[in-house]
Short mmCIF file of C-alpha atoms in Angstrom, two decimals:
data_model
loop_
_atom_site.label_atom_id
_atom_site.label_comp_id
_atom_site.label_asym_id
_atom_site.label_seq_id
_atom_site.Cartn_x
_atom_site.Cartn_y
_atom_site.Cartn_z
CA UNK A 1 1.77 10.99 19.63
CA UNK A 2 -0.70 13.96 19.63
CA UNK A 3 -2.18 14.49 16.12
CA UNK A 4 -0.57 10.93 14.62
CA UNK A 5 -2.47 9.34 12.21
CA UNK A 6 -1.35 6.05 13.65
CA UNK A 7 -0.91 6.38 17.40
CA UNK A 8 -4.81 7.78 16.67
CA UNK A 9 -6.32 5.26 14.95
CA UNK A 10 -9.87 4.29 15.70
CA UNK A 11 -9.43 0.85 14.55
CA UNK A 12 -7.98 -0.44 18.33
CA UNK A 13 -10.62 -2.02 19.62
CA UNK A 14 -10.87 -4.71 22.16
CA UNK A 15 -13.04 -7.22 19.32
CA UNK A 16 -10.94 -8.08 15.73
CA UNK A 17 -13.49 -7.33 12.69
CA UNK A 18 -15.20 -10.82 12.48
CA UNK A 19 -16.31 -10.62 16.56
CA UNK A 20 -17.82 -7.06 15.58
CA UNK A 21 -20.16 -8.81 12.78
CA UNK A 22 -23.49 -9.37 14.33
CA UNK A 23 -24.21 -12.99 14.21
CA UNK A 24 -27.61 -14.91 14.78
CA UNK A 25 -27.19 -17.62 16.74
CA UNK A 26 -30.35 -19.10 15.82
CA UNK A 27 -28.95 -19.04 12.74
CA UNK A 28 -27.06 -22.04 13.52
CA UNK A 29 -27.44 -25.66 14.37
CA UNK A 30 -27.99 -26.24 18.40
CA UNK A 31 -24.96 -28.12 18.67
CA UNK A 32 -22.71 -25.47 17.27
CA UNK A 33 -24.15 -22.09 18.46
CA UNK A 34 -21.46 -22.59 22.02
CA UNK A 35 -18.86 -23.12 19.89
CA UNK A 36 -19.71 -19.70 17.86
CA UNK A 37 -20.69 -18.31 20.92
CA UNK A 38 -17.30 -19.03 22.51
CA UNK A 39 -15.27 -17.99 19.29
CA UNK A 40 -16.79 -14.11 18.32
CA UNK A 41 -18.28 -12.71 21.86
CA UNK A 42 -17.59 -15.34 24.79
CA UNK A 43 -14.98 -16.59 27.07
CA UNK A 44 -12.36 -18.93 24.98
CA UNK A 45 -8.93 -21.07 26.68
CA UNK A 46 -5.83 -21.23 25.09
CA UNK A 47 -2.78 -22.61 25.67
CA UNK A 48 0.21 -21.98 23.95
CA UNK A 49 3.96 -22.33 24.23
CA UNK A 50 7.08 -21.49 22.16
CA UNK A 51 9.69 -24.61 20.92
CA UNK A 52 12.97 -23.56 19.95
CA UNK A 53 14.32 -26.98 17.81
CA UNK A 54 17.80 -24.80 17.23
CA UNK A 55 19.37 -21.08 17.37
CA UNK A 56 17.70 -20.64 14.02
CA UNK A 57 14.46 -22.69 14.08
CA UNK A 58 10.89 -21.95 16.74
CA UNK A 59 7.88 -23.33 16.51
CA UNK A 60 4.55 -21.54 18.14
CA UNK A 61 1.60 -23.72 19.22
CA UNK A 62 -1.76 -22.73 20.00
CA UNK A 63 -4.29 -24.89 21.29
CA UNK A 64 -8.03 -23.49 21.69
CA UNK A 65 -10.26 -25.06 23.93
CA UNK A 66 -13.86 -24.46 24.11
CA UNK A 67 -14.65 -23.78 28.51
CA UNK A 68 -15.49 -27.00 29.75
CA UNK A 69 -13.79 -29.21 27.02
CA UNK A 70 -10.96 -31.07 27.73
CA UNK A 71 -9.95 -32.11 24.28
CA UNK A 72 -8.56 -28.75 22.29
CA UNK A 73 -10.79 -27.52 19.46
CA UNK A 74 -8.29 -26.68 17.37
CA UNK A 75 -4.24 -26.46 17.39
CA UNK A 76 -2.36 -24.09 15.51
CA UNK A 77 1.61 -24.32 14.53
CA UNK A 78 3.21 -21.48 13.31
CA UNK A 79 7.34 -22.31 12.10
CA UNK A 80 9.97 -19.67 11.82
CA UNK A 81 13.73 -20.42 10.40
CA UNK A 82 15.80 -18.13 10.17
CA UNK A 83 18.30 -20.68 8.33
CA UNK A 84 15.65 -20.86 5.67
CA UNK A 85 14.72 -17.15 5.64
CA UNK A 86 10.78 -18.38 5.42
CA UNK A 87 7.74 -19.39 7.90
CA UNK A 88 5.28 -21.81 7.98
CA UNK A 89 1.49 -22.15 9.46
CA UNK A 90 -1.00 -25.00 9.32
CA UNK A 91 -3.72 -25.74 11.96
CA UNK A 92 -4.70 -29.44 13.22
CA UNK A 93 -8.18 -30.33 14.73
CA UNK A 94 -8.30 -33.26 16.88
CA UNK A 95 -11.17 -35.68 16.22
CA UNK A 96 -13.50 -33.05 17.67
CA UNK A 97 -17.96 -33.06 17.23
CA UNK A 98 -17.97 -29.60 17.88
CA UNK A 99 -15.78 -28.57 15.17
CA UNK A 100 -16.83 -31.01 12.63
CA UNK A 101 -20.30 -29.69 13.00
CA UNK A 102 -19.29 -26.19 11.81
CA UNK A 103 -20.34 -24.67 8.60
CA UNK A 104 -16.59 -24.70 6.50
CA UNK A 105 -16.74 -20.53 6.13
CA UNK A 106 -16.94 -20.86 9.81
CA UNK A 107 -13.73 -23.29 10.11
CA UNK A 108 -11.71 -21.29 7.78
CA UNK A 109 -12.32 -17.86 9.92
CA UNK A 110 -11.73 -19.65 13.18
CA UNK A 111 -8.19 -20.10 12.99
CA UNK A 112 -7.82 -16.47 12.50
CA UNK A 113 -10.21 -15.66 15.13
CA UNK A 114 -8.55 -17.39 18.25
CA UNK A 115 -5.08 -15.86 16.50
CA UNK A 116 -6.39 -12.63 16.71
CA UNK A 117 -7.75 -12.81 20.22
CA UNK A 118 -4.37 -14.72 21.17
CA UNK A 119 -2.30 -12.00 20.13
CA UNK A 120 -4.47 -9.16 21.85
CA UNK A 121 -3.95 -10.92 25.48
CA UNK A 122 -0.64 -12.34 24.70
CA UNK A 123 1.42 -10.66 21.64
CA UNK A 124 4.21 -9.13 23.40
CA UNK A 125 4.78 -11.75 25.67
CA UNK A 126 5.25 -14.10 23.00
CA UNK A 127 7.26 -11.53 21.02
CA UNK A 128 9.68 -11.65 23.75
CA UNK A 129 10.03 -15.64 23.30
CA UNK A 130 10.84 -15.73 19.33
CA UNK A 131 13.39 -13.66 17.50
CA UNK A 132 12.49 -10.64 15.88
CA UNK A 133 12.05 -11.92 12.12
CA UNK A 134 10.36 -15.46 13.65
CA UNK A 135 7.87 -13.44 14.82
CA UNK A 136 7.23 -11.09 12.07
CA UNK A 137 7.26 -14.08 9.85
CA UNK A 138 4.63 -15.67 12.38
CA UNK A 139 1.94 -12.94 11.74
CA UNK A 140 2.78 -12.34 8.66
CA UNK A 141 1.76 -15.82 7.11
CA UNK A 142 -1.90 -14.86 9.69
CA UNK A 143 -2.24 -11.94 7.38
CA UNK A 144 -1.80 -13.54 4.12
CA UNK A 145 -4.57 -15.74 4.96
CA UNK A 146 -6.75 -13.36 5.64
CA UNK A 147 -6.08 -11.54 2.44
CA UNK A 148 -6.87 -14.99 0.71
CA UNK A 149 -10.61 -15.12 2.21
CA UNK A 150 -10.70 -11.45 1.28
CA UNK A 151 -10.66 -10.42 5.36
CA UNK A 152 -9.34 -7.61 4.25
CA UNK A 153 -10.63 -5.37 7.97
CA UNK A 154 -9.00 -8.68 9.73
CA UNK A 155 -5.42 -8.22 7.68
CA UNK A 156 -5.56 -4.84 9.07
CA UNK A 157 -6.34 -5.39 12.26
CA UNK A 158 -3.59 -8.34 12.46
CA UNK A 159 -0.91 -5.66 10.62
CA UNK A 160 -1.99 -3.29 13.30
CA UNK A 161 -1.30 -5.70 15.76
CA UNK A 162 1.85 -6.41 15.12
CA UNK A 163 3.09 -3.16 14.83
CA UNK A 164 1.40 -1.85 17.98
CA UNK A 165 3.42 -5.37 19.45
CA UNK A 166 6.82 -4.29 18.14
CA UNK A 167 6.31 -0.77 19.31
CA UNK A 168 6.01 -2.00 22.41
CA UNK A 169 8.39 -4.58 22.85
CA UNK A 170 11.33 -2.13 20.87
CA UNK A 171 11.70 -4.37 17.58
CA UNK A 172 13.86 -2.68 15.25
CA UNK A 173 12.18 -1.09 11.36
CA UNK A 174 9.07 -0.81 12.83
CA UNK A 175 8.26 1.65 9.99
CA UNK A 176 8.05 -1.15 8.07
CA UNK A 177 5.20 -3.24 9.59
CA UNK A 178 3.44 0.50 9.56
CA UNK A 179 3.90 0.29 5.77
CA UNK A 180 2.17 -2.93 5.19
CA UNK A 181 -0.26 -1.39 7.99
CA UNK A 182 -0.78 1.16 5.22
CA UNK A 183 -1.02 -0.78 2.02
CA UNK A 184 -3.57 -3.19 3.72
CA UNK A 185 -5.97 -0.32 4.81
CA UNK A 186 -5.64 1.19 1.04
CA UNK A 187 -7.13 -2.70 0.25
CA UNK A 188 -9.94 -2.47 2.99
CA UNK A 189 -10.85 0.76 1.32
CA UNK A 190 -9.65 3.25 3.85
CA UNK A 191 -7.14 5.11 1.97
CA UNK A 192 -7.32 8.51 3.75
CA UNK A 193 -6.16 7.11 6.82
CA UNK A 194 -3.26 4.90 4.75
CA UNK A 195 -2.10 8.18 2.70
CA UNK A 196 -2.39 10.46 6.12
CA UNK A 197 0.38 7.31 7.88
CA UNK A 198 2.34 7.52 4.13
CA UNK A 199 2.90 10.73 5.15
CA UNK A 200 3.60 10.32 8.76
CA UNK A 201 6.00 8.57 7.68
CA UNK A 202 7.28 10.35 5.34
CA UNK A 203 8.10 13.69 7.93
CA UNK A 204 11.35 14.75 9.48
CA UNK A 205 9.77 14.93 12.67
CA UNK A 206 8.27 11.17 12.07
CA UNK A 207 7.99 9.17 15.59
CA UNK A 208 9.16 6.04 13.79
CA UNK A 209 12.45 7.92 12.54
CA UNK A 210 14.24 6.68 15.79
CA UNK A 211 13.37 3.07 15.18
CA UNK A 212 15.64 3.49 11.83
CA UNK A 213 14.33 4.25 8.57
CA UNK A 214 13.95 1.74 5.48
CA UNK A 215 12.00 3.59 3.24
CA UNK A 216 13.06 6.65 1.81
CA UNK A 217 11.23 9.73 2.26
CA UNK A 218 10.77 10.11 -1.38
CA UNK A 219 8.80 7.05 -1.71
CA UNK A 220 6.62 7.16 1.59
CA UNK A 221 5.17 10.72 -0.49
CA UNK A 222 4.75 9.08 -3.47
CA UNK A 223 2.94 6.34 -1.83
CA UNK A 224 0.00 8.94 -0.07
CA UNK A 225 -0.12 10.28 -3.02
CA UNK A 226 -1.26 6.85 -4.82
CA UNK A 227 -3.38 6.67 -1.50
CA UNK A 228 -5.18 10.58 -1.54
CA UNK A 229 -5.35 9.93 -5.48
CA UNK A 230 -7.48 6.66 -4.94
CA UNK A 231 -9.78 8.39 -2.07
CA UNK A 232 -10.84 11.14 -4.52
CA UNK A 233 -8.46 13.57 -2.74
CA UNK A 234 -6.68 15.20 -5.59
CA UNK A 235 -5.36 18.49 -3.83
CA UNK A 236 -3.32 16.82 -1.30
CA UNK A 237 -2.32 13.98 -3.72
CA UNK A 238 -0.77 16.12 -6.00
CA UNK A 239 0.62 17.96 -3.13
CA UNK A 240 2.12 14.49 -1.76
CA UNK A 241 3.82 13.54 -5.68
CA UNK A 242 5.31 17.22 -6.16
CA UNK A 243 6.88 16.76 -2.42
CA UNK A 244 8.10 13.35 -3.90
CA UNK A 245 9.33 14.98 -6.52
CA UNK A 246 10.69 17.64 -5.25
CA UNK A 247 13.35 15.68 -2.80
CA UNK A 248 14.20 13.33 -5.93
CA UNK A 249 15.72 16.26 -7.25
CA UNK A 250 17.01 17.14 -11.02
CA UNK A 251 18.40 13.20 -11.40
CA UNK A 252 15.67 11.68 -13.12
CA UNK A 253 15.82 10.00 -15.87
CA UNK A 254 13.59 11.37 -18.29
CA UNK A 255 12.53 8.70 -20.64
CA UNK A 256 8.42 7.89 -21.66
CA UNK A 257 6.66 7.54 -18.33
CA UNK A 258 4.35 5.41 -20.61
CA UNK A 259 6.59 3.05 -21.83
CA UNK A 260 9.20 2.99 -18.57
CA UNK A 261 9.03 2.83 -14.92
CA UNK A 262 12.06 4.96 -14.73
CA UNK A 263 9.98 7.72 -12.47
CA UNK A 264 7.32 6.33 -11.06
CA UNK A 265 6.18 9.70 -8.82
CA UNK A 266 5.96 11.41 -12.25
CA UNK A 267 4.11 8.81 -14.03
CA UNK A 268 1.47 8.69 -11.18
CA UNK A 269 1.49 12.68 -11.41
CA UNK A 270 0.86 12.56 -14.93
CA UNK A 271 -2.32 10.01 -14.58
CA UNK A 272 -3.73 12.25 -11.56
CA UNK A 273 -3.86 15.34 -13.74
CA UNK A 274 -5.28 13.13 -16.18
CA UNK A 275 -8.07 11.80 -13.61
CA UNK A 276 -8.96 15.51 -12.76
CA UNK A 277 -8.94 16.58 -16.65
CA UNK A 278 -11.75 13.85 -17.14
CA UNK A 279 -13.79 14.55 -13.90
CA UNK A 280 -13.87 18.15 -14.98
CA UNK A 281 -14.81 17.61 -18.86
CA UNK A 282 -17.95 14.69 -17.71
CA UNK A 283 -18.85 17.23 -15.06
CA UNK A 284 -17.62 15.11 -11.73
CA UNK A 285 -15.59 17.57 -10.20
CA UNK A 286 -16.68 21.20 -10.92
CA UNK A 287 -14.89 22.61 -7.86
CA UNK A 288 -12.81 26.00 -8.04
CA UNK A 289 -10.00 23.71 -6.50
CA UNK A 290 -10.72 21.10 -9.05
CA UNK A 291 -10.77 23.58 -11.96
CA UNK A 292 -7.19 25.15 -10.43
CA UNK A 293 -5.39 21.73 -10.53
CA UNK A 294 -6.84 21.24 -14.12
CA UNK A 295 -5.19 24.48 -15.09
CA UNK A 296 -1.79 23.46 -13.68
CA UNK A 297 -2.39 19.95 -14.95
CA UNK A 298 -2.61 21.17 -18.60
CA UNK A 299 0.76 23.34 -18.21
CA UNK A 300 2.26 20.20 -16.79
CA UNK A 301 0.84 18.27 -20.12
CA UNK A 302 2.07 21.42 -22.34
CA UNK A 303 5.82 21.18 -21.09
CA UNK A 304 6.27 17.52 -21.03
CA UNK A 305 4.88 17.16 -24.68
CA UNK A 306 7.26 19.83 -25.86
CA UNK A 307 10.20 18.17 -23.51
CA UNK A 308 9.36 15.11 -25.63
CA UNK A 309 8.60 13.58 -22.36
CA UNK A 310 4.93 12.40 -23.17
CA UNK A 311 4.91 11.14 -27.02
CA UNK A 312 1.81 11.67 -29.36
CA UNK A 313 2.61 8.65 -30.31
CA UNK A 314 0.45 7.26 -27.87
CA UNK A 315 1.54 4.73 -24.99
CA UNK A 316 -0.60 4.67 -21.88
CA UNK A 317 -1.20 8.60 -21.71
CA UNK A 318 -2.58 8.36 -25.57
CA UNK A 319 -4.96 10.53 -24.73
CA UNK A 320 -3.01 13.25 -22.48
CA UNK A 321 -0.15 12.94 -25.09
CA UNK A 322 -3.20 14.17 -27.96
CA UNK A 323 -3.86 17.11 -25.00
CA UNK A 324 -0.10 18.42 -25.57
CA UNK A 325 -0.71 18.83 -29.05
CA UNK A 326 -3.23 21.95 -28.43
CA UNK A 327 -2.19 23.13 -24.86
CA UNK A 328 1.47 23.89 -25.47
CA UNK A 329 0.21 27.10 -27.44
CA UNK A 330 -1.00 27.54 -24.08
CA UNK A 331 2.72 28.73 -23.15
CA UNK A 332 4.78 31.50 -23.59
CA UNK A 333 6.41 31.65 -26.94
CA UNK A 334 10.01 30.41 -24.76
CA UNK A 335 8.63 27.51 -23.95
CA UNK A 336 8.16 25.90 -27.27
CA UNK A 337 11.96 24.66 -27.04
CA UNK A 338 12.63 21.34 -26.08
CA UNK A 339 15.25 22.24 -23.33
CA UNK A 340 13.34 25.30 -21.81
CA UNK A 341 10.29 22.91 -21.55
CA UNK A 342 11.92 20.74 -19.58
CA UNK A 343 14.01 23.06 -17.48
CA UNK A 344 10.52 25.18 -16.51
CA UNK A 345 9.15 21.96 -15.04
CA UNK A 346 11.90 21.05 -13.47
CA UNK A 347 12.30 24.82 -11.50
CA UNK A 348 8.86 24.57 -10.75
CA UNK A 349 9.32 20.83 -9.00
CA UNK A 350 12.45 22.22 -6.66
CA UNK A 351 9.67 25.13 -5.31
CA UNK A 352 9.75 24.69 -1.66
CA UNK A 353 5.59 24.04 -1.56
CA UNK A 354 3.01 22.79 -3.58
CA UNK A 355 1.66 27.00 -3.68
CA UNK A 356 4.98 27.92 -5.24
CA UNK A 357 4.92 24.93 -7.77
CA UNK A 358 1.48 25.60 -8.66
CA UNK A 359 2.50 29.76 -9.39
CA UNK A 360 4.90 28.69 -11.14
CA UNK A 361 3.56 26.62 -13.34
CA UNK A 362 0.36 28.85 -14.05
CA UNK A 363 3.29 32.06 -14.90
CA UNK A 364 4.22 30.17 -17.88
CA UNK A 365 0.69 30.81 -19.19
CA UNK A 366 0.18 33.85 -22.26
CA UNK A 367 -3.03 34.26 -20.44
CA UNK A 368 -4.94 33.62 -17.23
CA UNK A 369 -7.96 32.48 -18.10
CA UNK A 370 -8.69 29.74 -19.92
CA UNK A 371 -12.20 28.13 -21.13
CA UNK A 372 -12.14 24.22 -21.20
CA UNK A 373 -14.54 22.63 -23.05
CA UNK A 374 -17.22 19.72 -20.88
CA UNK A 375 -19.62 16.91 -22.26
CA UNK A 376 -23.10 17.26 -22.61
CA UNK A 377 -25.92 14.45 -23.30
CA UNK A 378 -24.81 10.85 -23.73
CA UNK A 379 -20.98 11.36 -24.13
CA UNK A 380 -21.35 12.59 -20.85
CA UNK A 381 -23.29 9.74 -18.98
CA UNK A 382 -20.94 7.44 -20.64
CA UNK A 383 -18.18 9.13 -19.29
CA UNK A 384 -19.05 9.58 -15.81
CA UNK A 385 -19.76 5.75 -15.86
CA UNK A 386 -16.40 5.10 -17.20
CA UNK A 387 -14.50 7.73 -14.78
CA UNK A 388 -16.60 6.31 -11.65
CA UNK A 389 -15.33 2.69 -12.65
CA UNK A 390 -11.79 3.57 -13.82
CA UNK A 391 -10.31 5.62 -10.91
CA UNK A 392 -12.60 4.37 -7.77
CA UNK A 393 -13.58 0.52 -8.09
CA UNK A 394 -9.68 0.14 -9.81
CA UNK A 395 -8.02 1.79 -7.34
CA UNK A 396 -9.94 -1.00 -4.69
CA UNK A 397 -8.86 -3.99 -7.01
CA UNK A 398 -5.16 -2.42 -7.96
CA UNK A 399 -4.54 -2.16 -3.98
CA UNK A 400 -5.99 -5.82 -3.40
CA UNK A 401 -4.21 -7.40 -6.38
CA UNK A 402 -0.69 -5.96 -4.90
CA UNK A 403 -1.22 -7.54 -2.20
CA UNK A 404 -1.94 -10.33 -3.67
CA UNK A 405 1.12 -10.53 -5.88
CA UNK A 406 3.53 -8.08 -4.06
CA UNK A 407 6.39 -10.10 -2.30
CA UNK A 408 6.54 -10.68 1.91
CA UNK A 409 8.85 -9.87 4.10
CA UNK A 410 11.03 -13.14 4.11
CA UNK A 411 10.94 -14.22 0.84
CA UNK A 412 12.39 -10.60 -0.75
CA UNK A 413 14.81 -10.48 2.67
CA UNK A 414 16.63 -13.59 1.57
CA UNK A 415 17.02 -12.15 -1.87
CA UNK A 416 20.37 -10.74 -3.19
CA UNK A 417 20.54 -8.48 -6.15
CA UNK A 418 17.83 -9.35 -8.53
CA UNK A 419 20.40 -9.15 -11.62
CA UNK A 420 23.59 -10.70 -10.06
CA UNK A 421 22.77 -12.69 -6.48
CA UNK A 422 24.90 -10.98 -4.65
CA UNK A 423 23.70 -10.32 -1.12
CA UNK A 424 23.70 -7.81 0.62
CA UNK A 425 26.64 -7.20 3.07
CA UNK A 426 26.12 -5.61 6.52
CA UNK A 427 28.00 -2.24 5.86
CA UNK A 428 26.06 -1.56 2.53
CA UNK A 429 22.67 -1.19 1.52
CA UNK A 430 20.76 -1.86 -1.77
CA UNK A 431 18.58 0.20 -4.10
CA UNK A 432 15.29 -1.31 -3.48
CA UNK A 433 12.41 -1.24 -6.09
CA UNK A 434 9.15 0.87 -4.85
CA UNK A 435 7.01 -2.48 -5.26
CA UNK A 436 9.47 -3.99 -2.71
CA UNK A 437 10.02 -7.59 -4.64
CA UNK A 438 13.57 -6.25 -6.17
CA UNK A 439 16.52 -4.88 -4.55
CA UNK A 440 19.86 -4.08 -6.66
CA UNK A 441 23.62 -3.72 -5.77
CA UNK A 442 24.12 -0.44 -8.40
CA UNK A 443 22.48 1.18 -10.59
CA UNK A 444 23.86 -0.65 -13.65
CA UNK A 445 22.33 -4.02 -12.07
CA UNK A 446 19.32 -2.34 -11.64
CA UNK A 447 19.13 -0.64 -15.92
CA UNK A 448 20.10 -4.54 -16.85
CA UNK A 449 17.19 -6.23 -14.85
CA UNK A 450 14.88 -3.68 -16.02
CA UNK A 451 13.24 -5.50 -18.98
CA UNK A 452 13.13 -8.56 -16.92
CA UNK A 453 11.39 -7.04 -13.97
CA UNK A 454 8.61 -4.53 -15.59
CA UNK A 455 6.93 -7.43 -16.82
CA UNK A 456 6.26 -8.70 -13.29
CA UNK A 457 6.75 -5.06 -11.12
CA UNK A 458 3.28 -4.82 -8.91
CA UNK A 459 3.71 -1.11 -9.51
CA UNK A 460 2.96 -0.78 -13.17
CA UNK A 461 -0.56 -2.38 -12.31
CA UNK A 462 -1.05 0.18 -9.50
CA UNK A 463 -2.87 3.08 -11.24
#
């Protein structure tokens, strides 16, 4: 585990988010500063035990108990069937003073409070009581409710949790509890650390390879590179797409990225080069390094709008599409053909490196050095304010509202193929959608669906 993003994290810690925030007890009411006492930094009993009603049906209950009550403070039941594919929680609270007295911010966070310290002193144990999907399930409907009072630190900490749990106790795909790990730090801000698991992940050498694979390589890249992109982190996002790219190979279909989800790597490349073009021209990023990618970026413009790739039509990339029209003279009198356009890119995507895509590109070029033009006075202000909004506080609310809308684990396992039901059988396995809410049989299920599912694909709202 040396040099692992995960195995390395600094968020282990013996206190969950909320017992970290500094609380005044005076704050409070006399009667109910024990009970916060007891919940965030004190000593707290709980009972618990594990029902199994059938083969396919456990219930977990948690009573909490404030020391030197005898009536519980509050008891939580968390349901698992696996003959439903779905899980349950709800919490009961005994006629109890204590708890009645509470502020209701402070009733809501409790039940994830005594969860979280629960599962610190007792996870595995109770991992080893439940089946494997009863127990994701279990945490699983913990961290949705922490995403719904916006605990985003606390979803992180429970994902973290539960993967550190199934680690230990040898669950099978642990890669992907590490993935929602991932895509819940990108909502609590911390997308360095997310993109840097992405492509953990993502490696041949991965440590989660032997615990079987569900996500391709191909999309754990594309992924950190949504996740470097949305940190400000440019160079190793693009790095991340063209390494996405790259393993996709020359079997993409090339129809508008603005109108179709067809590639989403190269539609997310696209918009990054577009990001740097803007932070260059309102004088954001004035780097060497910045002004390189913008170089490449413009090349990459150049041969898509003569590939007929990006449309001057306009479409989401109106304004990169309006680029192509001046850049492509740019290029090497070759390159004004359709098929050599697209044929250049496409060489310099199989490069073995990011260096060797980036020469490549930049050799199509009549010249070396070009002179791109910047904003001055109030255009400029404006457009800082707009690229500061656009590309840093959206990136926070795109990453928040997919988890928001993005499917769970049970509900898109009991799915079959999202165009003809069938399920899936144990000796195949289905194309799955990047936003993880649509799986298909073939690829002709998948091209009939596809007007159906844009409208609702998390993806095409994460920019």
């Amino acid at each position: 585990a040396n040099g692992s993003a995960y195995f390395n994290m600094k968020e282990r810690s013996p206190l969950s988010p909320l017992c970290k925030k500094h609380r005044d007890l005076d704050e409070y009411a006399a009667g109910v500063r024990p009970v916060i006492k007891a919940l965030y930094n004190s000593d707290l009993l709980v009972k618990w035990r594990v029902v199994t009603r059938s083969l396919v049906d456990a219930v977990l209950t948690i009573e909490a108990y404030i020391p030197g009550d005898t009536v519980p403070f509050m008891i939580s039941n968390h349901t698992a069937s696996e003959q439903e594919r779905k899980g349950g929680y709800f919490a009961s609270y005994p006629e109890n003073q204590k708890f009645e007295a509470l502020p209701f911010d402070e009733r809501d966070r409790a039940s994830v409070i005594i969860v979280q310290r629960f599962l610190r002193q007792k996870g595995c144990e109770v991992a080893r009581f439940l089946f494997q999907n009863d127990f994701y399930r279990t945490i699983d409907n913990i961290c949705t409710n922490c995403i719904q009072m916006k605990l985003y630190k606390d979803a992180c900490d429970v994902r973290l949790l539960l993967s550190d749990i199934a680690i230990a106790t040898g669950f099978d795909w642990i890669d992907r509890h590490v993935i929602s790990l991932a895509e819940n730090l990108e909502a609590a801000k911390k997308n360095k650390l997310a993109a840097a698991i992405y492509s953990e992940l993502a490696s041949n050498d991965s440590i989660f390879d032997g615990a079987g694979r569900q996500a391709s390589q191909t999309l754990m890249h594309g992924h950190a590179g949504l996740a470097y992109k949305r940190a400000g982190d440019y160079v190793n996002s693009e790095a991340q797409y063209i390494e996405s790219l790259r393993l996709e190979g020359k079997d993409w279909e090339f129809t508008d990225p603005a109108e179709n989800n067809a590639s989403n790597t190269l539609r997310n490349l696209i918009l990054l080069y577009d990001n740097v073009c803007q932070g260059y021209c309102c004088g954001i990023l004035t780097s060497d390094e910045d002004v390189h990618l913008m170089k490449v970026g413009c090349v990459v413009f150049a041969l898509l709008g003569r590939a007929k790739i990006i449309r001057v039509s306009g479409g989401s990339f109106q304004n990169v599409a309006n680029s192509t029209a001046r850049t492509w003279r740019m290029l090497k009198p070759k390159f004004a053909k359709e098929r050599n356009a697209l044929n250049a890119f496409l060489d310099a995507c199989a490069k073995p490196n990011v260096n060797s895509y980036q020469i490549t590109l930049l050799s199509y070029l009549k010249q070396e050095n070009i002179e791109f033009p910047r904003l001055t006075g109030k255009q400029k202000e404006a457009a800082q304010k707009d690229f500061m909004m656009n590309h840093r506080l959206n990136g926070k609310t795109a990453a928040r509202d997919f988890l928001a809308t993005g499917s769970n684990f049970e509900s898109f396992e009991s799915f079959g193929c999202a165009n003809c039901d069938k399920m899936e059988g144990e000796d195949e396995k289905f194309m799955v959608c990047p936003c993880k809410t649509a799986k298909y049989c073939c690829k002709g299920c998948q091209r009939e669906d596809w007007n159906k599912h844009k409208t609702t694909c998390p993806l095409r709202k994460k920019k």
